[in-house]
Amino acid sequence: MAESKQSAELTEVQKKIRATFEAFDYEFNNTVDVREIGTIIYALGCFPSQKDLHDFIAQVEEDHTGWIHLDKFLPAMTEVLLEHKFPPIPEDLVLQAFEVLDKEKKGYLDPEELTKYMTQEGEPFTQVEMDEMLTAHADHEKNCICYKDLISQLTIDPDL
Amino acid sequence: MTSASKVDLMDFILPDHQTSALKAAVLIQRWYRQYVARTEMRRRYTWHIFQSIEYSGEQAQIKLYNFLGYLMDNFTPSSSERKISHFRHKLENEVCRDAEWERYFCYQNIEVPEIYSGPHLTFPLTVEQAMGLVEAFRMKKQLHSRYVLQLLLETWKLLRMFPNINRISTCHSKEITICGDLHGQLEDLLLIFYKNGMPSLEKPYVFNGDFVDRGKDSIEILLILFSFLLVYPSDVYLNRGNHEDHIVNLRYGFTKEVLTKYKMHGKRIVKLLQKIFSWLPLATVIDQKVLVLHGGISDTTDLSLLARLDRHKYVSALRPPKKRLMSSVGTSIDSDDEIWSNSRFNQRRTSLTYPKPLGERDSFQNRSLQDFSDRLKANVVENELEPQSRRPSIFNSVTTRSEKEITLSVSSDSAYSDTMEEWKQILDLLWSDPMTPDGCIPNEVRGGGCYWGPDVTEDFLNKHNLQLIIRSHECKQDGYEFCHNRKVLTLFSASNYYDVGSNRGAYVKLGPDLMPYMIQYQASNLTRELSVRQSIGRTERSALKVLREQLFAHRSDLICAFKKFDSLVSLSEWANAVESVMHLNLPWRMLRYQLVTCKTSDGVINYYEWFNQLAIHIDQSLLETLYRHRSTLETIFRIVDTDNSGFITIEDFRQTWKLLSIYLKMEITDEAICDLAIAIDSNQDGSIDIDEFMEAFRLTDKKSRLERGRSMFMGTAPDLTKLEGDPNI
């Protein structure tokens, strides 16, 4: 019983991977542009870091052609999903992270503060990424980022 | 690979703020990037949904068109006056007919009332008047029908002097501005003029087709373009698009817009526009190096053939011009045009006021027109009897009739096969799309034109000594897109085409160096305030709403597809069944959670519950079939209503219904049709308006589906009526 349940789960997982992969396979030849891999992995509900992505790509890319073939992607991605390698980040943890950055415990962050952290620390955002984040989510009137609101806004149904 | 991902509380409870801040930053970045990627994913499939539905809509359009063509061929207006063979009448009375058309389009008797607050036009038009028109439309004024007719008449006269292929140059360091599809979206045109300036001697423009349909200000766009054309005929160039076509307009909203805005004189305006569209040039060449046309090319596209043919013969790209003498109202337009243009053309040549080099084209045009009309005169007597004898066979072989007709004509008349070749060239020009692989295949999605590959582009450019093709016809998220090794540029100027935030529009500037320079924009106040991310949500919700409506409209086919399962289906079964009915090639599994909102346990779906849920989402008071066929029904009505009066006779209605039932292989007796006709004429005035017409379909559909539904639905007929009574539907 356990075995068949396992294989049923496997099939479902693989179908999910295929379906998402196909959405980016514009030429219908089972390949996708390597630059889309991040989006595909995220779309499958995973939360890899940039380093994780680089490592994954190194595993599946065909000799730096810029293309990833389904044959390599499928087993690697299946492993990722079955072993929950890039699990979602719980809301409360994100909140904690913001609170760490909010040294004065104001309840919000100034755009300058956030920009400093996001573009200089960790796996930095590019200027474009930073601009997007501020444009989309900064409160323009008060000129701040209320991170509690932001978190609830951005939390999405995990099982898409 | 995994160590970086696992984060827990302990990572933050460290004495060193520096380190914990670092970890916090990494976490937030990871979290936010995930959100961004997911949003991008949603944007992609939202886009995909709209495109699929649009193209499948167009395909349905072509299928519908086939029926409409059949309808036009076989429908004989019931009024006895119209049964007289027009053609014989006309050929004998050329002079009379000319005068008749003059009178028909005459605007002079139309009075402009004092209370009219819109612009007044005097001819010849000045640039101040053209600009005044733009301003007036910005202020939501409407131009009076008298001036509309006058302006259109002047445009018609001018267009006939232009060659099929405009040739312009970027001399005097002039930059040429090229715009793509506008589709009745006045805001976009206003935005382009605001950013780029209006057309002038220093600022030439090329407008690459599809000015009308879908948007709500198609007539205003046309009037603006035409007025600048009249003021600057050497600096404004218009290419014909596939929507500059009266048959397409019947379905996609332009005809309706005109008839609604101009209740008294709309019919005349529509008719005059038909002629104007057929006279729009087919393409523009810049500096002999850059080709601008609306759709694209095929592996047989021949520019010299296109330059030579009589473009105005092809009133609609969807119908090849027939041998004139079928007993159908449809072709009378073609034949009118022949006579009108043949005689008028000679007069036109002497009234040239614009410095256009017409020499070469002149002789071609003149000769071929003569040839054609001579040949037709000879055929008149011979063909006149044919319709009568052919008619009995119609009901035997519905689908092969038009093929038969063509083969018969081909064998007997080589001029006709030339016509078919020309028609195909035009069809390819207006309807084709580029594709990634090499080769050239028929464009199944649109149902007309072809898909052409990079090798075809390469050969074509080499053969004609060109370096770039600029075309439109396809909506692009960024307003433009290069393909075929940057040798083909798609340009689309209607922003927010599917919905607010769906895409940007773009226009192109081309200087003497012929390096295209793109400017993008997005109209509408709403978008400027929304950020890109937020607007995705709106567009997505709208796409999903449309998709749900489509699913609901196909409910009975879906139920058929699910019939072989029990009431519970797995996700795969659900996805496969849905795709087999909808043929939209969408990632159904990914969309499942948005589309199936009822409870699902262990990955199985109760599809009957799903349909009920869908029904609740739909804000419609009409039944499924009517919803799906609404625009079709409207189109049918407009065709049958040949004089655009808004009414059809009971007899016309009966005949239409009979043809429809044969074509769709429905079984309805004559008696039933009669009863139906009388029943729906609710005000008993002997004529049927469009609402009564639609009602007829609803009643019939309900009856036939009640019968079909008994075997399919979980419930019985009472459930169906219960559904009908549901105020949410």
CSV table of N, CA, C and O in Angstrom, one decimal, chain B residues 505-572:
chain,number,residue,atom,x,y,z
B,505,GLY,N,1.8,49.9,-25.5
B,505,GLY,CA,1.8,50.1,-26.9
B,505,GLY,C,3.1,50.7,-27.3
B,505,GLY,O,3.9,51.1,-26.5
B,506,ALA,N,3.4,50.7,-28.6
B,506,ALA,CA,4.6,51.3,-29.1
B,506,ALA,C,4.5,51.9,-30.5
B,506,ALA,O,3.6,51.5,-31.2
B,507,TYR,N,5.3,52.9,-30.8
B,507,TYR,CA,5.4,53.3,-32.1
B,507,TYR,C,6.9,53.4,-32.5
B,507,TYR,O,7.8,53.4,-31.6
B,508,VAL,N,7.2,53.4,-33.8
B,508,VAL,CA,8.6,53.3,-34.2
B,508,VAL,C,9.0,54.6,-35.0
B,508,VAL,O,8.2,55.1,-35.7
B,509,LYS,N,10.2,55.1,-34.8
B,509,LYS,CA,10.7,56.2,-35.6
B,509,LYS,C,11.8,55.7,-36.5
B,509,LYS,O,12.7,54.9,-36.0
B,510,LEU,N,11.8,56.1,-37.7
B,510,LEU,CA,12.8,55.6,-38.7
B,510,LEU,C,13.4,56.8,-39.3
B,510,LEU,O,12.7,57.6,-40.0
B,511,GLY,N,14.7,57.0,-39.1
B,511,GLY,CA,15.4,58.1,-39.8
B,511,GLY,C,16.1,57.6,-41.0
B,511,GLY,O,16.0,56.5,-41.4
B,512,PRO,N,16.9,58.5,-41.7
B,512,PRO,CA,17.6,58.1,-42.9
B,512,PRO,C,18.5,56.9,-42.7
B,512,PRO,O,18.9,56.2,-43.6
B,513,ASP,N,19.0,56.6,-41.4
B,513,ASP,CA,19.8,55.5,-41.2
B,513,ASP,C,19.0,54.2,-41.2
B,513,ASP,O,19.6,53.1,-41.1
B,514,LEU,N,17.7,54.3,-41.2
B,514,LEU,CA,16.8,53.2,-41.2
B,514,LEU,C,17.0,52.2,-40.0
B,514,LEU,O,16.8,51.0,-40.1
B,515,MET,N,17.5,52.8,-38.8
B,515,MET,CA,17.6,52.0,-37.6
B,515,MET,C,16.3,52.3,-36.8
B,515,MET,O,16.1,53.4,-36.4
B,516,PRO,N,15.5,51.3,-36.6
B,516,PRO,CA,14.2,51.5,-35.9
B,516,PRO,C,14.4,51.9,-34.4
B,516,PRO,O,15.2,51.2,-33.8
B,517,TYR,N,13.7,52.9,-34.0
B,517,TYR,CA,13.8,53.4,-32.7
B,517,TYR,C,12.4,53.4,-32.0
B,517,TYR,O,11.5,54.0,-32.5
B,518,MET,N,12.3,52.5,-31.0
B,518,MET,CA,11.0,52.3,-30.5
B,518,MET,C,10.6,53.2,-29.3
B,518,MET,O,11.5,53.4,-28.4
B,519,ILE,N,9.4,53.7,-29.2
B,519,ILE,CA,8.9,54.4,-28.0
B,519,ILE,C,7.7,53.7,-27.5
B,519,ILE,O,6.8,53.4,-28.3
B,520,GLN,N,7.7,53.3,-26.2
B,520,GLN,CA,6.6,52.6,-25.6
B,520,GLN,C,5.8,53.5,-24.7
B,520,GLN,O,6.2,54.5,-24.3
B,521,TYR,N,4.5,53.1,-24.5
B,521,TYR,CA,3.7,53.9,-23.6
B,521,TYR,C,2.5,53.0,-23.1
B,521,TYR,O,2.3,51.9,-23.6
B,522,GLN,N,1.8,53.5,-22.2
B,522,GLN,CA,0.6,52.8,-21.7
B,522,GLN,C,-0.4,53.8,-21.4
B,522,GLN,O,-0.2,54.7,-20.5
B,523,ALA,N,-1.5,53.8,-22.0
B,523,ALA,CA,-2.6,54.8,-21.8
B,523,ALA,C,-3.4,54.5,-20.6
B,523,ALA,O,-3.2,53.5,-20.0
B,524,SER,N,-4.3,55.4,-20.2
B,524,SER,CA,-5.2,55.2,-19.1
B,524,SER,C,-4.6,55.7,-17.8
B,524,SER,O,-3.5,55.3,-17.4
B,525,ASN,N,-5.3,56.5,-17.1
B,525,ASN,CA,-4.9,57.1,-15.8
B,525,ASN,C,-4.6,56.0,-14.8
B,525,ASN,O,-3.7,56.1,-14.0
B,526,LEU,N,-5.5,55.0,-14.8
B,526,LEU,CA,-5.5,54.0,-13.8
B,526,LEU,C,-4.1,53.3,-13.8
B,526,LEU,O,-3.6,53.0,-12.7
B,527,THR,N,-3.5,53.0,-15.0
B,527,THR,CA,-2.3,52.3,-15.0
B,527,THR,C,-1.1,53.1,-14.4
B,527,THR,O,-0.2,52.6,-13.8
B,528,ARG,N,-1.2,54.4,-14.6
B,528,ARG,CA,-0.1,55.2,-14.2
B,528,ARG,C,0.0,55.2,-12.7
B,528,ARG,O,1.1,55.2,-12.1
B,529,GLU,N,-1.1,55.0,-12.0
B,529,GLU,CA,-1.0,55.0,-10.5
B,529,GLU,C,-0.7,53.6,-10.0
B,529,GLU,O,0.0,53.5,-9.1
B,530,LEU,N,-1.3,52.6,-10.6
B,530,LEU,CA,-1.0,51.3,-10.2
B,530,LEU,C,0.4,50.9,-10.5
B,530,LEU,O,0.9,51.3,-11.6
B,531,SER,N,1.1,50.2,-9.7
B,531,SER,CA,2.4,49.7,-10.1
B,531,SER,C,2.2,48.5,-11.0
B,531,SER,O,1.1,48.0,-11.0
B,532,VAL,N,3.2,48.1,-11.7
B,532,VAL,CA,3.1,47.0,-12.6
B,532,VAL,C,2.6,45.8,-11.8
B,532,VAL,O,1.8,45.1,-12.3
B,533,ARG,N,3.2,45.5,-10.6
B,533,ARG,CA,2.8,44.3,-9.9
B,533,ARG,C,1.3,44.3,-9.6
B,533,ARG,O,0.7,43.3,-9.7
B,534,GLN,N,0.9,45.4,-9.1
B,534,GLN,CA,-0.5,45.4,-8.7
B,534,GLN,C,-1.5,45.2,-9.8
B,534,GLN,O,-2.5,44.6,-9.7
B,535,SER,N,-1.1,45.8,-11.0
B,535,SER,CA,-2.0,45.7,-12.1
B,535,SER,C,-2.1,44.2,-12.6
B,535,SER,O,-3.1,43.9,-13.3
B,536,ILE,N,-1.1,43.4,-12.3
B,536,ILE,CA,-1.2,42.0,-12.7
B,536,ILE,C,-2.4,41.4,-12.1
B,536,ILE,O,-3.2,40.7,-12.8
B,537,GLY,N,-2.6,41.7,-10.8
B,537,GLY,CA,-3.8,41.0,-10.1
B,537,GLY,C,-5.1,41.4,-10.8
B,537,GLY,O,-5.9,40.5,-11.1
B,538,ARG,N,-5.2,42.6,-11.2
B,538,ARG,CA,-6.4,43.0,-11.9
B,538,ARG,C,-6.6,42.3,-13.2
B,538,ARG,O,-7.7,41.8,-13.6
B,539,THR,N,-5.5,42.3,-14.0
B,539,THR,CA,-5.6,41.7,-15.3
B,539,THR,C,-5.9,40.2,-15.2
B,539,THR,O,-6.6,39.6,-15.9
B,540,GLU,N,-5.2,39.6,-14.2
B,540,GLU,CA,-5.4,38.2,-14.0
B,540,GLU,C,-6.8,37.9,-13.6
B,540,GLU,O,-7.4,36.9,-14.2
B,541,ARG,N,-7.4,38.6,-12.7
B,541,ARG,CA,-8.8,38.4,-12.3
B,541,ARG,C,-9.7,38.5,-13.5
B,541,ARG,O,-10.6,37.7,-13.7
B,542,SER,N,-9.4,39.5,-14.4
B,542,SER,CA,-10.2,39.7,-15.6
B,542,SER,C,-10.1,38.5,-16.5
B,542,SER,O,-11.0,38.1,-17.1
B,543,ALA,N,-8.8,38.0,-16.7
B,543,ALA,CA,-8.6,36.9,-17.6
B,543,ALA,C,-9.3,35.7,-17.1
B,543,ALA,O,-10.0,34.9,-17.9
B,544,LEU,N,-9.3,35.5,-15.8
B,544,LEU,CA,-9.9,34.3,-15.2
B,544,LEU,C,-11.4,34.4,-15.4
B,544,LEU,O,-12.1,33.4,-15.6
B,545,LYS,N,-11.9,35.6,-15.2
B,545,LYS,CA,-13.4,35.8,-15.4
B,545,LYS,C,-13.8,35.4,-16.8
B,545,LYS,O,-14.8,34.7,-17.0
B,546,VAL,N,-13.0,35.9,-17.8
B,546,VAL,CA,-13.3,35.5,-19.2
B,546,VAL,C,-13.2,34.0,-19.4
B,546,VAL,O,-14.1,33.4,-20.0
B,547,LEU,N,-12.2,33.4,-18.8
B,547,LEU,CA,-12.1,32.0,-18.9
B,547,LEU,C,-13.2,31.2,-18.3
B,547,LEU,O,-13.8,30.3,-18.9
B,548,ARG,N,-13.7,31.7,-17.2
B,548,ARG,CA,-14.8,31.0,-16.5
B,548,ARG,C,-16.0,31.1,-17.4
B,548,ARG,O,-16.8,30.2,-17.5
B,549,GLU,N,-16.2,32.3,-18.0
B,549,GLU,CA,-17.4,32.5,-18.8
B,549,GLU,C,-17.3,31.6,-20.0
B,549,GLU,O,-18.3,31.0,-20.5
B,550,GLN,N,-16.1,31.4,-20.6
B,550,GLN,CA,-15.9,30.5,-21.7
B,550,GLN,C,-16.2,29.1,-21.3
B,550,GLN,O,-16.9,28.3,-22.1
B,551,LEU,N,-15.8,28.7,-20.1
B,551,LEU,CA,-16.0,27.3,-19.7
B,551,LEU,C,-17.5,27.1,-19.5
B,551,LEU,O,-18.1,26.1,-19.9
B,552,PHE,N,-18.2,28.1,-18.9
B,552,PHE,CA,-19.6,28.0,-18.7
B,552,PHE,C,-20.3,27.9,-20.0
B,552,PHE,O,-21.3,27.1,-20.2
B,553,ALA,N,-19.9,28.7,-21.0
B,553,ALA,CA,-20.5,28.6,-22.3
B,553,ALA,C,-20.4,27.3,-23.0
B,553,ALA,O,-21.3,26.9,-23.8
B,554,HIS,N,-19.4,26.5,-22.6
B,554,HIS,CA,-19.2,25.2,-23.2
B,554,HIS,C,-19.7,24.1,-22.3
B,554,HIS,O,-19.3,23.0,-22.4
B,555,ARG,N,-20.5,24.5,-21.4
B,555,ARG,CA,-20.9,23.5,-20.3
B,555,ARG,C,-21.5,22.2,-20.9
B,555,ARG,O,-21.1,21.1,-20.4
B,556,SER,N,-22.3,22.3,-21.9
B,556,SER,CA,-22.9,21.0,-22.3
B,556,SER,C,-21.9,20.1,-23.0
B,556,SER,O,-21.9,18.9,-22.8
B,557,ASP,N,-21.0,20.7,-23.7
B,557,ASP,CA,-19.9,19.9,-24.3
B,557,ASP,C,-19.0,19.3,-23.2
B,557,ASP,O,-18.6,18.2,-23.3
B,558,LEU,N,-18.8,20.1,-22.2
B,558,LEU,CA,-17.9,19.6,-21.1
B,558,LEU,C,-18.6,18.5,-20.4
B,558,LEU,O,-18.0,17.5,-20.0
B,559,ILE,N,-19.9,18.6,-20.2
B,559,ILE,CA,-20.7,17.5,-19.5
B,559,ILE,C,-20.6,16.2,-20.3
B,559,ILE,O,-20.4,15.2,-19.8
B,560,CYS,N,-20.7,16.4,-21.6
B,560,CYS,CA,-20.5,15.3,-22.5
B,560,CYS,C,-19.2,14.6,-22.3
B,560,CYS,O,-19.0,13.4,-22.2
B,561,ALA,N,-18.1,15.4,-22.2
B,561,ALA,CA,-16.8,14.9,-22.0
B,561,ALA,C,-16.6,14.2,-20.7
B,561,ALA,O,-15.9,13.2,-20.6
B,562,PHE,N,-17.3,14.7,-19.7
B,562,PHE,CA,-17.1,14.1,-18.4
B,562,PHE,C,-18.0,12.8,-18.2
B,562,PHE,O,-17.9,12.1,-17.2
B,563,LYS,N,-18.9,12.7,-19.2
B,563,LYS,CA,-20.0,11.6,-19.0
B,563,LYS,C,-19.4,10.3,-18.7
B,563,LYS,O,-19.9,9.5,-17.9
B,564,LYS,N,-18.2,10.0,-19.3
B,564,LYS,CA,-17.7,8.6,-19.1
B,564,LYS,C,-17.1,8.4,-17.7
B,564,LYS,O,-16.8,7.3,-17.4
B,565,PHE,N,-17.0,9.4,-16.9
B,565,PHE,CA,-16.5,9.3,-15.6
B,565,PHE,C,-17.6,9.2,-14.6
B,565,PHE,O,-18.7,9.6,-14.9
B,566,ASP,N,-17.3,8.9,-13.4
B,566,ASP,CA,-18.3,9.1,-12.3
B,566,ASP,C,-18.3,10.5,-12.0
B,566,ASP,O,-17.7,11.4,-12.6
B,567,SER,N,-19.1,10.9,-10.9
B,567,SER,CA,-19.2,12.3,-10.6
B,567,SER,C,-17.8,12.9,-10.1
B,567,SER,O,-17.6,14.0,-10.1
B,568,LEU,N,-16.9,12.0,-9.6
B,568,LEU,CA,-15.7,12.5,-9.2
B,568,LEU,C,-14.6,12.2,-10.2
B,568,LEU,O,-14.5,11.0,-10.7
B,569,VAL,N,-13.8,13.2,-10.5
B,569,VAL,CA,-12.7,12.9,-11.5
B,569,VAL,C,-11.4,13.4,-10.8
B,569,VAL,O,-11.4,14.3,-10.0
B,570,SER,N,-10.3,12.8,-11.3
B,570,SER,CA,-9.0,13.2,-10.8
B,570,SER,C,-8.6,14.5,-11.5
B,570,SER,O,-9.2,14.9,-12.5
B,571,LEU,N,-7.5,15.1,-11.0
B,571,LEU,CA,-7.0,16.3,-11.6
B,571,LEU,C,-6.7,16.1,-13.1
B,571,LEU,O,-7.0,16.9,-14.0
B,572,SER,N,-6.0,15.0,-13.3
B,572,SER,CA,-5.5,14.8,-14.7
B,572,SER,C,-6.7,14.6,-15.6
B,572,SER,O,-6.8,15.1,-16.7
